[in-house]
PDB file of C-alpha atoms and ligand atoms in Angstrom:
ATOM      1  CA  MET Q   1      66.447 122.900  94.303  1.00  0.00           C
ATOM      2  CA  CYS Q   2      67.458 120.307  91.784  1.00  0.00           C
ATOM      3  CA  PHE Q   3      67.699 116.581  92.178  1.00  0.00           C
ATOM      4  CA  PHE Q   4      70.888 114.611  91.874  1.00  0.00           C
ATOM      5  CA  ASP Q   5      71.964 111.071  92.549  1.00  0.00           C
ATOM      6  CA  GLN Q   6      74.175 110.559  95.522  1.00  0.00           C
ATOM      7  CA  HIS Q   7      76.950 108.004  95.311  1.00  0.00           C
ATOM      8  CA  ARG Q   8      77.720 106.476  98.674  1.00  0.00           C
ATOM      9  CA  PHE Q   9      81.050 104.702  98.989  1.00  0.00           C
ATOM     10  CA  ALA Q  10      81.951 101.710 101.129  1.00  0.00           C
ATOM     11  CA  CYS Q  11      83.917 103.982 103.462  1.00  0.00           C
ATOM     12  CA  GLY Q  12      80.811 106.053 104.189  1.00  0.00           C
ATOM     13  CA  ASP Q  13      81.899 109.048 102.108  1.00  0.00           C
ATOM     14  CA  TRP Q  14      79.792 110.212  99.247  1.00  0.00           C
ATOM     15  CA  LYS Q  15      79.777 112.455  96.221  1.00  0.00           C
ATOM     16  CA  TRP Q  16      77.167 113.902  93.942  1.00  0.00           C
ATOM     17  CA  GLY Q  17      76.301 111.788  90.915  1.00  0.00           C
ATOM     18  CA  HIS Q  18      74.222 112.439  87.842  1.00  0.00           C
ATOM     19  CA  PHE Q  19      71.808 115.256  87.601  1.00  0.00           C
ATOM     20  CA  ARG Q  20      68.261 113.858  87.553  1.00  0.00           C
ATOM     21  CA  GLN Q  21      65.576 116.444  87.649  1.00  0.00           C
ATOM     22  CA  HIS Q  22      65.041 120.165  87.673  1.00  0.00           C
ATOM     23  CA  CYS Q  23      62.945 121.804  90.283  1.00  0.00           C
ATOM     24  CA  ASN Q  24      60.006 123.914  89.161  1.00  0.00           C
ATOM     25  CA  ARG Q  25      61.865 127.109  89.643  1.00  0.00           C
ATOM     26  CA  GLU Q  26      64.637 126.326  87.191  1.00  0.00           C
ATOM     27  CA  TYR Q  27      62.721 124.160  84.786  1.00  0.00           C
ATOM     28  CA  ARG Q  28      62.331 126.779  82.096  1.00  0.00           C
ATOM     29  CA  THR Q  29      65.881 128.022  82.017  1.00  0.00           C
ATOM     30  CA  GLY Q  30      67.284 124.521  81.548  1.00  0.00           C
ATOM     31  CA  GLU Q  31      69.890 125.192  84.164  1.00  0.00           C
ATOM     32  CA  THR Q  32      70.328 123.727  87.586  1.00  0.00           C
ATOM     33  CA  CYS Q  33      70.004 125.922  90.601  1.00  0.00           C
ATOM     34  CA  GLY Q  34      72.595 125.927  93.335  1.00  0.00           C
ATOM     35  CA  MET Q  35      70.669 123.787  95.771  1.00  0.00           C
ATOM     36  CA  LYS Q  36      71.168 120.073  95.394  1.00  0.00           C
ATOM     37  CA  LEU Q  37      68.726 117.520  96.670  1.00  0.00           C
ATOM     38  CA  ILE Q  38      69.160 113.773  96.704  1.00  0.00           C
ATOM     39  CA  MET Q  39      67.077 111.896  94.156  1.00  0.00           C
ATOM     40  CA  GLN Q  40      68.396 108.479  95.090  1.00  0.00           C
ATOM     41  CA  THR Q  41      71.407 107.057  96.830  1.00  0.00           C
ATOM     42  CA  VAL Q  42      73.541 104.742  94.747  1.00  0.00           C
ATOM     43  CA  PRO Q  43      75.712 102.411  96.790  1.00  0.00           C
ATOM     44  CA  VAL Q  44      79.262 102.027  95.497  1.00  0.00           C
ATOM     45  CA  SER Q  45      81.114  98.917  96.617  1.00  0.00           C
ATOM     46  CA  GLN Q  46      84.535 100.575  96.552  1.00  0.00           C
ATOM     47  CA  LYS Q  47      85.935 103.206  98.822  1.00  0.00           C
ATOM     48  CA  CYS Q  48      86.248 106.764  97.598  1.00  0.00           C
ATOM     49  CA  LYS Q  49      89.457 107.921  95.910  1.00  0.00           C
ATOM     50  CA  LEU Q  50      90.705 109.645  99.011  1.00  0.00           C
ATOM     51  CA  CYS Q  51      90.231 106.613 101.268  1.00  0.00           C
ATOM     52  CA  ASP Q  52      91.767 104.441  98.564  1.00  0.00           C
ATOM     53  CA  LYS Q  53      94.830 106.657  98.623  1.00  0.00           C
ATOM     54  CA  ILE Q  54      94.978 106.503 102.397  1.00  0.00           C
ATOM     55  CA  ASP Q  55      94.762 102.690 102.288  1.00  0.00           C
ATOM     56  CA  THR Q  56      97.520 102.442  99.699  1.00  0.00           C
ATOM     57  CA  LYS Q  57      99.847 104.640 101.721  1.00  0.00           C
ATOM     58  CA  GLN Q  58      98.947 102.803 104.898  1.00  0.00           C
ATOM     59  CA  ARG Q  59      99.818  99.481 103.234  1.00  0.00           C
ATOM     60  CA  ARG Q  60     103.148 100.866 102.072  1.00  0.00           C
ATOM     61  CA  ARG Q  61     103.843 102.157 105.537  1.00  0.00           C
ATOM     62  CA  ASN Q  62     103.055  98.793 107.115  1.00  0.00           C
ATOM     63  CA  ALA Q  63     105.251  96.998 104.589  1.00  0.00           C
ATOM     64  CA  GLU Q  64     108.068  99.390 105.402  1.00  0.00           C
ATOM     65  CA  GLU Q  65     107.608  98.749 109.100  1.00  0.00           C
ATOM     66  CA  ASP Q  66     107.696  94.968 108.529  1.00  0.00           C
ATOM     67  CA  ARG Q  67     110.948  95.411 106.683  1.00  0.00           C
ATOM     68  CA  VAL Q  68     112.466  97.408 109.521  1.00  0.00           C
ATOM     69  CA  ASN Q  69     111.432  94.783 112.050  1.00  0.00           C
ATOM     70  CA  ARG Q  70     112.968  92.074 109.886  1.00  0.00           C
ATOM     71  CA  TRP Q  71     116.189  94.047 109.548  1.00  0.00           C
ATOM     72  CA  LYS Q  72     116.316  94.692 113.270  1.00  0.00           C
ATOM     73  CA  ARG Q  73     116.180  90.975 113.949  1.00  0.00           C
ATOM     74  CA  GLU Q  74     119.208  90.582 111.692  1.00  0.00           C
ATOM     75  CA  GLY Q  75     121.267  92.680 114.031  1.00  0.00           C
ATOM     76  CA  GLY Q  76     123.181  95.846 113.263  1.00  0.00           C
ATOM     77  CA  LYS Q  77     124.206  95.303 109.660  1.00  0.00           C
ATOM     78  CA  PHE Q  78     121.182  97.022 108.107  1.00  0.00           C
ATOM     79  CA  ARG Q  79     121.437 100.216 110.076  1.00  0.00           C
ATOM     80  CA  ALA Q  80     121.590 102.471 107.000  1.00  0.00           C
ATOM     81  CA  SER Q  81     118.607 100.757 105.429  1.00  0.00           C
ATOM     82  CA  ILE Q  82     116.683 100.996 108.671  1.00  0.00           C
ATOM     83  CA  ASP Q  83     117.369 104.723 108.905  1.00  0.00           C
ATOM     84  CA  ARG Q  84     116.193 105.210 105.331  1.00  0.00           C
ATOM     85  CA  SER Q  85     113.083 103.191 106.094  1.00  0.00           C
ATOM     86  CA  TYR Q  86     112.324 105.289 109.127  1.00  0.00           C
ATOM     87  CA  ASP Q  87     112.553 108.411 106.978  1.00  0.00           C
ATOM     88  CA  MET Q  88     110.149 106.809 104.537  1.00  0.00           C
ATOM     89  CA  ILE Q  89     107.749 105.869 107.334  1.00  0.00           C
ATOM     90  CA  ARG Q  90     107.840 109.402 108.709  1.00  0.00           C
ATOM     91  CA  SER Q  91     107.032 110.951 105.348  1.00  0.00           C
ATOM     92  CA  LEU Q  92     104.268 108.394 104.728  1.00  0.00           C
ATOM     93  CA  ASP Q  93     102.836 109.183 108.159  1.00  0.00           C
ATOM     94  CA  LYS Q  94     102.725 112.827 107.231  1.00  0.00           C
ATOM     95  CA  GLU Q  95     101.031 112.109 103.885  1.00  0.00           C
ATOM     96  CA  ILE Q  96      98.490 109.857 105.596  1.00  0.00           C
ATOM     97  CA  TYR Q  97      97.845 112.510 108.200  1.00  0.00           C
ATOM     98  CA  ASP Q  98      97.314 115.154 105.497  1.00  0.00           C
ATOM     99  CA  LEU Q  99      94.939 112.914 103.544  1.00  0.00           C
ATOM    100  CA  ARG Q 100      92.945 112.158 106.690  1.00  0.00           C
ATOM    101  CA  SER Q 101      92.707 115.862 107.497  1.00  0.00           C
ATOM    102  CA  GLU Q 102      91.508 116.500 103.970  1.00  0.00           C
ATOM    103  CA  ARG Q 103      88.850 113.844 104.446  1.00  0.00           C
ATOM    104  CA  MET Q 104      87.723 115.402 107.733  1.00  0.00           C
ATOM    105  CA  ARG Q 105      87.542 118.819 106.098  1.00  0.00           C
ATOM    106  CA  LYS Q 106      85.328 117.386 103.363  1.00  0.00           C
ATOM    107  CA  LEU Q 107      83.058 115.662 105.867  1.00  0.00           C
ATOM    108  CA  GLN Q 108      82.643 118.872 107.813  1.00  0.00           C
ATOM    109  CA  ALA Q 109      81.972 120.887 104.681  1.00  0.00           C
ATOM    110  CA  VAL Q 110      78.792 118.932 103.971  1.00  0.00           C
TER     111      VAL Q 110
HETATM  112 ZN1   ZN U 201      86.156 107.710 101.696  1.00  0.00          ZN
END
């Protein structure tokens, strides 16, 4: 068992940080063993990359939705743009869904 820092992100996710200390078992070989233990938890004020990505896509999706609502108020003349926007929203929804599933998989893997 070797000791590592743990970086904890604002979103609650975490990742392993720097290696800190060998355990007795592996001290002589200079290598780290497979088991990781937490030396200290380092708070990180940002969200993790994955959540960042989700947020970015979510913002784009919301912006797209705002646009559609604006166009709808203008009546029928933006129909083509609205259809394109809906396609965009659908594909963003799918990307967001995939990213969230990836995040859940990671959480469950721990
Ligand atoms: Zn996260």
